[in-house]
mmCIF file of N, CA and C in Angstrom:
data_model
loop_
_atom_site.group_PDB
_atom_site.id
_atom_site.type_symbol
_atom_site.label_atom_id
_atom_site.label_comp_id
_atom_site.label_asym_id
_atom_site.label_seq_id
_atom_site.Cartn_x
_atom_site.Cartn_y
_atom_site.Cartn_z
ATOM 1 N N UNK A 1 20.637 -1.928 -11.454
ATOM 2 C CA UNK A 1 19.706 -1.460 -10.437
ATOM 3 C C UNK A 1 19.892 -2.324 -9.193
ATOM 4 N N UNK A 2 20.172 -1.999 -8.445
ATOM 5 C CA UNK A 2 20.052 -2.552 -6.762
ATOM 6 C C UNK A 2 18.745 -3.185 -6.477
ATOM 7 N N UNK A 3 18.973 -4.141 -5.648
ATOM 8 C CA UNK A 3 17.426 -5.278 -5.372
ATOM 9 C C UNK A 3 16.580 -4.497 -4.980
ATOM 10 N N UNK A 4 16.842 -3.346 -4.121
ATOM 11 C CA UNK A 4 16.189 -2.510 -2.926
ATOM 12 C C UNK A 4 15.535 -1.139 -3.959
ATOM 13 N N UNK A 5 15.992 -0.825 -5.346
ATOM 14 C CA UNK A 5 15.764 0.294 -6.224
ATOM 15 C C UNK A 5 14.530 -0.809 -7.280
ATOM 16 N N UNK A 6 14.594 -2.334 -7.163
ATOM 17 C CA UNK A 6 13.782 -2.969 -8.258
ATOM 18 C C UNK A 6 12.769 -2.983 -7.308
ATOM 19 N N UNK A 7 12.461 -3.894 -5.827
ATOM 20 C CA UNK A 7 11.955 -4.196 -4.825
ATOM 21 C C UNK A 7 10.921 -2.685 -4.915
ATOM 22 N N UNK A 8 11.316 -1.320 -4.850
ATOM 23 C CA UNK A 8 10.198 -0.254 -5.183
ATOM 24 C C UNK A 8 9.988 -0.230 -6.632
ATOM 25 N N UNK A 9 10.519 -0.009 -7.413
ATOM 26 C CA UNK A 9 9.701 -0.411 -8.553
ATOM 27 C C UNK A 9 8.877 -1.262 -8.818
ATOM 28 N N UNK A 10 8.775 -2.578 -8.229
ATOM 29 C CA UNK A 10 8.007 -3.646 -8.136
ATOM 30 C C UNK A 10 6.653 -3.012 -7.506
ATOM 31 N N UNK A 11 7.326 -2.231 -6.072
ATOM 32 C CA UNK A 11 5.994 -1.594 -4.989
ATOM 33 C C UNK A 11 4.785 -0.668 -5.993
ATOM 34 N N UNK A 12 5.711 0.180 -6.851
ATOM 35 C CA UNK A 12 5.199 0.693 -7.051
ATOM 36 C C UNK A 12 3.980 0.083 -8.570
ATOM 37 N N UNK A 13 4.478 -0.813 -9.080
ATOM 38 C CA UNK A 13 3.737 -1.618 -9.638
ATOM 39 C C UNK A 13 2.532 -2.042 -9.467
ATOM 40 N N UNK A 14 2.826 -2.534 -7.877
ATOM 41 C CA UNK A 14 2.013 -3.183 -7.188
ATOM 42 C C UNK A 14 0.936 -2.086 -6.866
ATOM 43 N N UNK A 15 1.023 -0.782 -6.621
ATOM 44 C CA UNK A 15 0.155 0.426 -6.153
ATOM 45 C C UNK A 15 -0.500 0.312 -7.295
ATOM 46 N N UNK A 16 -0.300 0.467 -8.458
ATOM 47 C CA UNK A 16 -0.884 0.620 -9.798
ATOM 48 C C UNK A 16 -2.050 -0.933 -9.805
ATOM 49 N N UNK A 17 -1.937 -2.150 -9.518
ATOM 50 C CA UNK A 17 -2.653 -3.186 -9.678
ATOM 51 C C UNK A 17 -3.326 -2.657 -8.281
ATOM 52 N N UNK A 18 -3.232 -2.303 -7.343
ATOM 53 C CA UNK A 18 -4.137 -2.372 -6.028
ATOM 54 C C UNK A 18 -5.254 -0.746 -7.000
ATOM 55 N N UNK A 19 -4.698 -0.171 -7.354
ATOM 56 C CA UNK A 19 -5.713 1.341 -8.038
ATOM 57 C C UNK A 19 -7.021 0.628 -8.487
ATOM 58 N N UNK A 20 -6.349 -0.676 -9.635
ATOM 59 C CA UNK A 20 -7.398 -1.165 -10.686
ATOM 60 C C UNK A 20 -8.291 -1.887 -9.452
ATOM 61 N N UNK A 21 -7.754 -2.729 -8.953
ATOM 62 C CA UNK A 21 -8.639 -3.327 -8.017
ATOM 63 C C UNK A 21 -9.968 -2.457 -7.247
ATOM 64 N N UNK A 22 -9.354 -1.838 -6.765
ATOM 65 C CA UNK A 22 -9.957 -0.306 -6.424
ATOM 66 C C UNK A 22 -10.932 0.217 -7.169
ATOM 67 N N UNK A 23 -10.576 0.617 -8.410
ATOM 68 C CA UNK A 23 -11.660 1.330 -9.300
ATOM 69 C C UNK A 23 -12.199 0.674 -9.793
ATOM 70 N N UNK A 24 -11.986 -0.599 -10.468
ATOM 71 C CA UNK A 24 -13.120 -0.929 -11.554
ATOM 72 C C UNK A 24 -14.759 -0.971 -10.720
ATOM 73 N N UNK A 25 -14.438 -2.113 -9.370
ATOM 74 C CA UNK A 25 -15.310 -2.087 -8.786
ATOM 75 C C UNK A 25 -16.104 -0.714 -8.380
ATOM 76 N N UNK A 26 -15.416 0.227 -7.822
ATOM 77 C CA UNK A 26 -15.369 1.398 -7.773
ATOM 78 C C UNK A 26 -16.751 2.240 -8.724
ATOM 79 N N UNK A 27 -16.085 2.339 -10.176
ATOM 80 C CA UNK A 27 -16.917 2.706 -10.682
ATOM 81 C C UNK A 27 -17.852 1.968 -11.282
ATOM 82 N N UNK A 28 -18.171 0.716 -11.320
ATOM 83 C CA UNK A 28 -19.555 0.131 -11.396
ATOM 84 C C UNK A 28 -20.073 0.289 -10.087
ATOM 85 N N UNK A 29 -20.087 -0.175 -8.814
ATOM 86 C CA UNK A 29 -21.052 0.373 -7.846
ATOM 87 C C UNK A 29 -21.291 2.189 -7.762
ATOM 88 N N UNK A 30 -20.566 3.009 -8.299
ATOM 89 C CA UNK A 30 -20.869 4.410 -8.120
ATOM 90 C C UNK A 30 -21.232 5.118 -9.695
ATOM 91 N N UNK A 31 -20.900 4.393 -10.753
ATOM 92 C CA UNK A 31 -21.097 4.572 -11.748
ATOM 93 C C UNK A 31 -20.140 6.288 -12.180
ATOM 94 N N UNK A 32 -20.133 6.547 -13.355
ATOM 95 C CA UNK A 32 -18.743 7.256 -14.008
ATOM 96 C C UNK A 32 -19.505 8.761 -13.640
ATOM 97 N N UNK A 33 -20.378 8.801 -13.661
ATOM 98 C CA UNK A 33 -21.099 10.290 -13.024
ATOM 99 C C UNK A 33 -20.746 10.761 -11.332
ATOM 100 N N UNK A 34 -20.025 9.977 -11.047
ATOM 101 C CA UNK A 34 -19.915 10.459 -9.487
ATOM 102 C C UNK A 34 -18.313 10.026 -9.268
ATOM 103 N N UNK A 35 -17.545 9.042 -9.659
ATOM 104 C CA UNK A 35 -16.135 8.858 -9.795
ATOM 105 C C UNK A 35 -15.508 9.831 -10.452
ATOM 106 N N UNK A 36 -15.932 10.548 -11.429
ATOM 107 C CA UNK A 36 -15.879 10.957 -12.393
ATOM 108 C C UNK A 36 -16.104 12.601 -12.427
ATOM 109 N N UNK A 37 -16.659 12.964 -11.376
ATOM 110 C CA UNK A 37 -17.008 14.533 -10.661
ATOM 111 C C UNK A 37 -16.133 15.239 -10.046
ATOM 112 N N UNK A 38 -16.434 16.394 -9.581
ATOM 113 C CA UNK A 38 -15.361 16.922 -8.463
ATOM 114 C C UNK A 38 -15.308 16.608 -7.491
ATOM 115 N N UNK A 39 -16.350 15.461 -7.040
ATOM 116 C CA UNK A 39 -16.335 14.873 -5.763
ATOM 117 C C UNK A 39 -16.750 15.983 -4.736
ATOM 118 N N UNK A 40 -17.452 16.656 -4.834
ATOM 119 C CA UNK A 40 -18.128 17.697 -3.841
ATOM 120 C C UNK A 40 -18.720 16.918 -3.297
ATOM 121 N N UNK A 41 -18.243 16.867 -1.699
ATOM 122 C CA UNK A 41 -19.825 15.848 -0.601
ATOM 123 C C UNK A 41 -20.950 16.445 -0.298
ATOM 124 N N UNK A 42 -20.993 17.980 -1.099
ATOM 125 C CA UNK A 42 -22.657 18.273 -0.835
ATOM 126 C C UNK A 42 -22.887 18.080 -1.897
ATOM 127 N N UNK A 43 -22.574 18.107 -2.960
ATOM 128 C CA UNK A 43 -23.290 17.642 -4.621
ATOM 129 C C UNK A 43 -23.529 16.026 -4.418
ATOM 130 N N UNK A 44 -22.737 14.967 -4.061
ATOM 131 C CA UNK A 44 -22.757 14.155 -3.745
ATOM 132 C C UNK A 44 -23.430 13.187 -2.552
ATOM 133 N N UNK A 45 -23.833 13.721 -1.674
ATOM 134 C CA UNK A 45 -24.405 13.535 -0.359
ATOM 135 C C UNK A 45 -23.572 12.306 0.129
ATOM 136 N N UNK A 46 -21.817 13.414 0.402
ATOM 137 C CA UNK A 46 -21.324 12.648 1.416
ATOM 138 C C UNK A 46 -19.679 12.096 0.174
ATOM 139 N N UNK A 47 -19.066 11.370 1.404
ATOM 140 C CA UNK A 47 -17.902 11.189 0.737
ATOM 141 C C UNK A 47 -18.443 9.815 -0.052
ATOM 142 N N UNK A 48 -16.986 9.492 -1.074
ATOM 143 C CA UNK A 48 -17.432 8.623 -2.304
ATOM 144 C C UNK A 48 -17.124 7.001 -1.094
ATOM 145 N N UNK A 49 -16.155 7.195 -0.166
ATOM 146 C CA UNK A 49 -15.943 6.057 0.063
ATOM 147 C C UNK A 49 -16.761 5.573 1.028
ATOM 148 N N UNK A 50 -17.699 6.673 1.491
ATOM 149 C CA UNK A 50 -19.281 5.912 2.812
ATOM 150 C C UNK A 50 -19.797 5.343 1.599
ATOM 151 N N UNK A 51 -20.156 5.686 0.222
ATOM 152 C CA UNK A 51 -20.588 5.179 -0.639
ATOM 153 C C UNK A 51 -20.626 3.650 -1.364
ATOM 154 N N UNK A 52 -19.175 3.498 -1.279
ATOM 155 C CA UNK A 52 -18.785 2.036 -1.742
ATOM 156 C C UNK A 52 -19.417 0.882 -0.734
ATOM 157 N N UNK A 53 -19.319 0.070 -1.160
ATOM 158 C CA UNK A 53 -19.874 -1.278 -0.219
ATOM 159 C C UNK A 53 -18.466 -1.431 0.229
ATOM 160 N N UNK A 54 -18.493 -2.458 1.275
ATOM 161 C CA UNK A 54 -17.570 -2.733 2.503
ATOM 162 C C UNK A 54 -16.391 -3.066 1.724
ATOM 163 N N UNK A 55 -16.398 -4.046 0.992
ATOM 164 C CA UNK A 55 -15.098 -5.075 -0.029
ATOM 165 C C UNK A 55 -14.026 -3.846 -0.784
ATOM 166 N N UNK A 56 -15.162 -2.733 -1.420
ATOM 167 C CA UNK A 56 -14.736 -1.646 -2.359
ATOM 168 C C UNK A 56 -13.909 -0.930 -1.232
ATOM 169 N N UNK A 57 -14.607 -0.547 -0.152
ATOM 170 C CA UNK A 57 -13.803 0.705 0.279
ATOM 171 C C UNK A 57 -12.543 0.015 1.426
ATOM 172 N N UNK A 58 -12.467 -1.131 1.641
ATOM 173 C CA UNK A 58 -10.883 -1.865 1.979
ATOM 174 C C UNK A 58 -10.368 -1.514 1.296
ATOM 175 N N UNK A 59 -10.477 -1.993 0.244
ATOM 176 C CA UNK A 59 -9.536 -1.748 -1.664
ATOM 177 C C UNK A 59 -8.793 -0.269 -1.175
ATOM 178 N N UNK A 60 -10.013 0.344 -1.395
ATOM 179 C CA UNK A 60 -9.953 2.160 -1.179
ATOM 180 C C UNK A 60 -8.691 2.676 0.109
ATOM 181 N N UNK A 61 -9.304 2.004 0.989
ATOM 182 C CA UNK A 61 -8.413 2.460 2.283
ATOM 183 C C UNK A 61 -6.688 1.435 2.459
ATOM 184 N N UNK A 62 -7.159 0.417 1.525
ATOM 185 C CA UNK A 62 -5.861 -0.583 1.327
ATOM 186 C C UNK A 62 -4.809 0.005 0.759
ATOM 187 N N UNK A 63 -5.464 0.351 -0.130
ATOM 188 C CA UNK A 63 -4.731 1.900 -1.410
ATOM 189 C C UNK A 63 -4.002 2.796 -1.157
ATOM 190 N N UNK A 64 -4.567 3.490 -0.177
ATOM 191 C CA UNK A 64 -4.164 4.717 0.657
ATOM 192 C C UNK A 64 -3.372 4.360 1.607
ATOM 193 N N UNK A 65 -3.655 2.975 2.192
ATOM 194 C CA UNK A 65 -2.108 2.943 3.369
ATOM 195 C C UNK A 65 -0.676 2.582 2.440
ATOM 196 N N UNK A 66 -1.182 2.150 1.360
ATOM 197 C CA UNK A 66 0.023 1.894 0.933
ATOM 198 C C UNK A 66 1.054 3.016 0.000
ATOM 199 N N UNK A 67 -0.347 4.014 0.076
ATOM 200 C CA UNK A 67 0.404 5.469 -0.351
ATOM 201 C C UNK A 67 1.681 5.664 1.004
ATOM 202 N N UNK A 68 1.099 6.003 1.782
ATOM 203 C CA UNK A 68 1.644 5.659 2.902
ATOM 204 C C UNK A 68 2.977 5.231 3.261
ATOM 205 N N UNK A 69 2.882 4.021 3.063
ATOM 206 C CA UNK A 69 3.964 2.831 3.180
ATOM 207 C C UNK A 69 5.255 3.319 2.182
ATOM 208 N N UNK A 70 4.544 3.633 0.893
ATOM 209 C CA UNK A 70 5.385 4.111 -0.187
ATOM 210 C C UNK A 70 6.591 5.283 0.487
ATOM 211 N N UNK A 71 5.179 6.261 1.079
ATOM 212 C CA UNK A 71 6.994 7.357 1.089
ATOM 213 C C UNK A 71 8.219 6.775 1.656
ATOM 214 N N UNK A 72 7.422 6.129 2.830
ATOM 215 C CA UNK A 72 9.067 5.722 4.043
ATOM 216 C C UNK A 72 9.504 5.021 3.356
ATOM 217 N N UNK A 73 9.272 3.583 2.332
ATOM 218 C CA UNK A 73 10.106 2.700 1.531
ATOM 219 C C UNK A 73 10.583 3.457 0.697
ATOM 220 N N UNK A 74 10.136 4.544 -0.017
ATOM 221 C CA UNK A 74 11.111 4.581 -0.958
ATOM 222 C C UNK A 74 12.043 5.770 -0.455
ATOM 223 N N UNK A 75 11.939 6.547 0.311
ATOM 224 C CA UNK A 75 13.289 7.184 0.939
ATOM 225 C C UNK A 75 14.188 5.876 1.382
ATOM 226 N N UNK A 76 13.663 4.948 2.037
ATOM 227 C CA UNK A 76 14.819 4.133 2.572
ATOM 228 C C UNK A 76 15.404 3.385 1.042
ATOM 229 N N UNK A 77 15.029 3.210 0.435
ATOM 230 C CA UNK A 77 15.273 2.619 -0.837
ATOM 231 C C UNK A 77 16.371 3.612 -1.445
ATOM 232 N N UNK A 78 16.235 5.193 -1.633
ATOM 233 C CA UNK A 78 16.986 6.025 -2.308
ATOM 234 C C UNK A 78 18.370 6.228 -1.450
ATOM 235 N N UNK A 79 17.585 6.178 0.108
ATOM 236 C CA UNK A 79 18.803 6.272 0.499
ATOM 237 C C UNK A 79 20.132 5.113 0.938
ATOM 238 N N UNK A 80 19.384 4.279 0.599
ATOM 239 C CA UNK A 80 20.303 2.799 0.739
ATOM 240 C C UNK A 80 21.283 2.987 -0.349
ATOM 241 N N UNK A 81 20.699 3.346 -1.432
ATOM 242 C CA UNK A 81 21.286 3.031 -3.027
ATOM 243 C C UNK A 81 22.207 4.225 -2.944
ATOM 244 N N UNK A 82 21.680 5.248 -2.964
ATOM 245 C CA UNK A 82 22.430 6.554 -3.193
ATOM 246 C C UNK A 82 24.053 6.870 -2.284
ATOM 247 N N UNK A 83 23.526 6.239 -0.930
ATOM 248 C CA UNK A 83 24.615 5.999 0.181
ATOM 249 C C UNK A 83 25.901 5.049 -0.434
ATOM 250 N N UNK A 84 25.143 3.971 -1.117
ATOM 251 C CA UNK A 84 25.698 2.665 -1.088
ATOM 252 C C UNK A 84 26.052 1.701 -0.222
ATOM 253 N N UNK A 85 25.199 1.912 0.489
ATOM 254 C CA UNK A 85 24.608 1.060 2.059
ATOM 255 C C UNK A 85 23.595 -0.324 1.550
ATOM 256 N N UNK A 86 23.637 -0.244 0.628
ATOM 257 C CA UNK A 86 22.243 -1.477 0.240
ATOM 258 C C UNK A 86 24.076 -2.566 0.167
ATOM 259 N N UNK A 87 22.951 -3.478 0.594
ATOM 260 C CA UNK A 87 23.673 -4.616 0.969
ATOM 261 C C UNK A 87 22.469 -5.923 1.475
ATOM 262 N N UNK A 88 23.311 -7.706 1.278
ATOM 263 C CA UNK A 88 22.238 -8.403 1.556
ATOM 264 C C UNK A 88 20.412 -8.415 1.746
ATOM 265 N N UNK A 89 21.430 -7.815 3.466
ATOM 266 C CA UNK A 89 20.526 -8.005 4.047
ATOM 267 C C UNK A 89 19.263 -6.688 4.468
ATOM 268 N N UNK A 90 19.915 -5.587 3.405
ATOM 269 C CA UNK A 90 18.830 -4.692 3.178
ATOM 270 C C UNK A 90 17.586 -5.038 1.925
ATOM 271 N N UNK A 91 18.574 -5.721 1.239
ATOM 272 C CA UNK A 91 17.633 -6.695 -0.296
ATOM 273 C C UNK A 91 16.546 -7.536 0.529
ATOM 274 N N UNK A 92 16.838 -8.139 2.194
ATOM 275 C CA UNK A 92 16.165 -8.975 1.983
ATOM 276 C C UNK A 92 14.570 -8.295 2.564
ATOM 277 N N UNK A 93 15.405 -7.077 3.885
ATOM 278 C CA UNK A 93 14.081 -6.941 4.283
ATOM 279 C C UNK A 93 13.222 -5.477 3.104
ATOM 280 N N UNK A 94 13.637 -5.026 2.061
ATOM 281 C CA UNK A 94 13.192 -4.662 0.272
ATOM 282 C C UNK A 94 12.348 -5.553 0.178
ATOM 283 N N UNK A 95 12.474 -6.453 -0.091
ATOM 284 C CA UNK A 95 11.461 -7.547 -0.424
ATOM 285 C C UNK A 95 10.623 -7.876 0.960
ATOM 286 N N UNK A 96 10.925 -8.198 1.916
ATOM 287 C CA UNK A 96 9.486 -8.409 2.746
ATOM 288 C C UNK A 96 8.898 -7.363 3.383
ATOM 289 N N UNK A 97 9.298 -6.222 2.870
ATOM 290 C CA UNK A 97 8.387 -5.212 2.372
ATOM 291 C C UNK A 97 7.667 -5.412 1.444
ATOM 292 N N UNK A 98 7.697 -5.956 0.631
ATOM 293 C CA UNK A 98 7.118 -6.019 -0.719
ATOM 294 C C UNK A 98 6.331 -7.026 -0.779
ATOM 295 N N UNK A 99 6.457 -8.192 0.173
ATOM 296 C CA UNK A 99 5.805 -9.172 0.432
ATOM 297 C C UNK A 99 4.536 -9.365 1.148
ATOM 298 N N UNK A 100 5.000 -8.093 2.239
ATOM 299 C CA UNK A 100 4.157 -8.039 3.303
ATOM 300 C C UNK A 100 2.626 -6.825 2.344
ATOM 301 N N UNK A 101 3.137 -6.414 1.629
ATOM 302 C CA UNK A 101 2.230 -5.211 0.984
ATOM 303 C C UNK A 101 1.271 -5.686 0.162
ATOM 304 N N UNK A 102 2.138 -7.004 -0.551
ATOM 305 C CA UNK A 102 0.968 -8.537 -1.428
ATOM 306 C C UNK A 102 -0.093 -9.046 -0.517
ATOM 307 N N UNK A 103 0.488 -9.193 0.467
ATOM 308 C CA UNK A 103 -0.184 -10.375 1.536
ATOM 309 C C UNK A 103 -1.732 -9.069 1.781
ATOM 310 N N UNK A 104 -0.645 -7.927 2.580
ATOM 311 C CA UNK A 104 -2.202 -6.969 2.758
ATOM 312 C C UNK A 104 -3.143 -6.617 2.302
ATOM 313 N N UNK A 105 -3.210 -7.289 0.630
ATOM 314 C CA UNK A 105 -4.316 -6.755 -0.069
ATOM 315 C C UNK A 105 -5.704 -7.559 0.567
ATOM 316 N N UNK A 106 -5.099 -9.100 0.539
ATOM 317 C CA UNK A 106 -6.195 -9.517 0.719
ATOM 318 C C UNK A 106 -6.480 -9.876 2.352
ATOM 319 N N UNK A 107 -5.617 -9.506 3.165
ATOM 320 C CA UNK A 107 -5.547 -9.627 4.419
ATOM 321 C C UNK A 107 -6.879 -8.486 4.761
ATOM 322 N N UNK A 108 -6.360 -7.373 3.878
ATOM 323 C CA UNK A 108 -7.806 -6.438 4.020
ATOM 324 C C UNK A 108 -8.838 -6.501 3.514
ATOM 325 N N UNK A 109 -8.843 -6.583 2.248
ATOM 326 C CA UNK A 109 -10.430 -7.221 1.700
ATOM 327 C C UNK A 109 -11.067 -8.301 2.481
ATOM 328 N N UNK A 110 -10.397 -9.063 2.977
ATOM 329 C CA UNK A 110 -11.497 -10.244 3.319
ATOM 330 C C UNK A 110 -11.433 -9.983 4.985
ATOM 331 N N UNK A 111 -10.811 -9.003 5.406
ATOM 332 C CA UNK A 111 -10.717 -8.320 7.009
ATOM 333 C C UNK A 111 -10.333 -9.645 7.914
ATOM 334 N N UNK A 112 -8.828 -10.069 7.600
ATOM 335 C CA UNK A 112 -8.603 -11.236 8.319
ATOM 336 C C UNK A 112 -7.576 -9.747 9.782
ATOM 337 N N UNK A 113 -8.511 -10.655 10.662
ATOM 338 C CA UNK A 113 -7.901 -9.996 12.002
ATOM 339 C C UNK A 113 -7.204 -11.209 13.188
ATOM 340 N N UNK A 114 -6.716 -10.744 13.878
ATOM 341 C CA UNK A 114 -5.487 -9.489 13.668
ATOM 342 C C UNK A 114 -4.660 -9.425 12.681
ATOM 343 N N UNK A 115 -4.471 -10.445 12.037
ATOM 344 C CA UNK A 115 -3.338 -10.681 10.895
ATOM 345 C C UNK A 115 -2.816 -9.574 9.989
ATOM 346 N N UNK A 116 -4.481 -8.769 9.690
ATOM 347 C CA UNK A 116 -4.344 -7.736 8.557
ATOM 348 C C UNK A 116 -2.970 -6.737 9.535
ATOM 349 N N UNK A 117 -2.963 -6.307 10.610
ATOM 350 C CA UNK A 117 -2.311 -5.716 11.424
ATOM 351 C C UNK A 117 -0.997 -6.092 11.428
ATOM 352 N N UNK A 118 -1.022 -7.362 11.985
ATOM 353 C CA UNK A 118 0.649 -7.862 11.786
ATOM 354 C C UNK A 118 1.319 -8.270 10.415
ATOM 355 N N UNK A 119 0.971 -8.043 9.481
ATOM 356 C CA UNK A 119 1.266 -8.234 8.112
ATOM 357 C C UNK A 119 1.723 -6.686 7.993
ATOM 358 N N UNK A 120 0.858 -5.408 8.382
ATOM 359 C CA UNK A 120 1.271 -4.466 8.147
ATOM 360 C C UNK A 120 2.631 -4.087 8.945
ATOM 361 N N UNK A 121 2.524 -4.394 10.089
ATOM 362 C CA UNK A 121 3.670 -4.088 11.280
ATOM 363 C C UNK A 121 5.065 -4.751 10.479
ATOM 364 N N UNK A 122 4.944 -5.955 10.090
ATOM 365 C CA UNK A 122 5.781 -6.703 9.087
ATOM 366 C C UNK A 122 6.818 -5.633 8.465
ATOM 367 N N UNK A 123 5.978 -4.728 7.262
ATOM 368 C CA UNK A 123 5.937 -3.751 6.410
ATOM 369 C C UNK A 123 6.911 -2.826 6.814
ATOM 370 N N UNK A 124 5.971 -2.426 7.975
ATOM 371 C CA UNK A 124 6.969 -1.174 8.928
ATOM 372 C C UNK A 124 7.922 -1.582 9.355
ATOM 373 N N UNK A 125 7.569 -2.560 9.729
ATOM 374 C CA UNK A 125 9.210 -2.785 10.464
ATOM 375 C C UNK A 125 10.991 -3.359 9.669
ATOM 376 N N UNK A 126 10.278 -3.736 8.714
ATOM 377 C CA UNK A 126 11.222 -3.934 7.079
ATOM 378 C C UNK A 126 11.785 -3.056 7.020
ATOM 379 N N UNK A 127 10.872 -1.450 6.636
ATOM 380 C CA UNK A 127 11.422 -0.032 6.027
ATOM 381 C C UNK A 127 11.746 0.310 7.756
ATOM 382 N N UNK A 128 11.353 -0.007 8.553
ATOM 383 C CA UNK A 128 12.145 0.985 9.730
ATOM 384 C C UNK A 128 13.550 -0.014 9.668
ATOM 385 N N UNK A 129 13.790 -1.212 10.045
ATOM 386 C CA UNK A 129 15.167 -1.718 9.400
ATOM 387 C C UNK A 129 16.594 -1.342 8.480
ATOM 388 N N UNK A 130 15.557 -0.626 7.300
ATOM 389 C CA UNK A 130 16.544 -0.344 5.975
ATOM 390 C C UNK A 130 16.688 1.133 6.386
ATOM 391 N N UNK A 131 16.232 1.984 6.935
ATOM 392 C CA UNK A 131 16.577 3.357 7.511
ATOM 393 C C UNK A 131 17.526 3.131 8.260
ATOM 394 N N UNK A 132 17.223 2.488 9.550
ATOM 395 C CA UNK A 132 18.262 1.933 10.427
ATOM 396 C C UNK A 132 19.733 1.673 9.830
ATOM 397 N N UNK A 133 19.801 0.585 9.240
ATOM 398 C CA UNK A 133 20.595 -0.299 8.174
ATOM 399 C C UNK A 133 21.603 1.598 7.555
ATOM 400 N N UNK A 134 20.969 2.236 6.585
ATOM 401 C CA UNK A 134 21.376 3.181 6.197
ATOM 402 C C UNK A 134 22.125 4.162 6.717
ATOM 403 N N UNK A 135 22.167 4.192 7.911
ATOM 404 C CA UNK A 135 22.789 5.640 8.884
ATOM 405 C C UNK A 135 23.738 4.722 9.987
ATOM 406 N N UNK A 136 23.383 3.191 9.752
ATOM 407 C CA UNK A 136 24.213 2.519 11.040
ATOM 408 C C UNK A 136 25.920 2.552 10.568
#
């Protein structure tokens, strides 16, 4: 496996530990009757994540950017490997992608600013790199 094919497997690891983070809290402040529903916001009065307290719904929205983050890394990931363009210095910025996506968990939970921002830009600018890198 190529650094840049483990480096998303790792990501995607990492999506799976940011979920738990996410839910457990999740469903003790909303309890399994409303996580656990169809999530209708008129049965519900309102979406689940106005619901969560502040800490929970970072988690929540932390989650979701990194859905995000996921597609463009892992096209650049398939297409590094598949090309056979992965090389060094695509391994390295694979990983500070992967680095920068650790750092954001808690850059967002605890709402460190601006940082949470440039940690993400970090991110982007890694996977805009390895696209680059791929077609150069």
């Amino acid at each position: 496996m190529t650094p840049e094919l483990t480096a998303l497997t790792l990501a995607a690891l990492l999506q799976v530990v940011q979920f738990v983070l996410m839910a457990v809290p999740a469903n003790l402040e909303l309890g399994p009757g409303k996580t656990a529903s169809a999530r209708d916001r008129a049965r519900l009065g309102g979406s689940l994540e106005d619901q969560l307290s502040d800490k929970t719904a970072r988690l929540y929205r932390a989650l979701n950017n990194h859905f995000e983050g996921l597609i463009l890394f892992g096209i650049a990931c398939t297409v590094l490997t598949l090309s056979d363009e992965a090389t060094p210095y695509t391994a390295l910025l694979a990983y500070t992608y992967l680095a920068a996506r650790v750092l954001y968990i808690p850059a967002y939970y605890f709402g460190w600013r601006p940082w949470r921002s440039a940690i993400w830009f970090v991110g982007f600018l890694a996977t805009t790199a390895m696209l680059l890198a791929a077609i150069a």
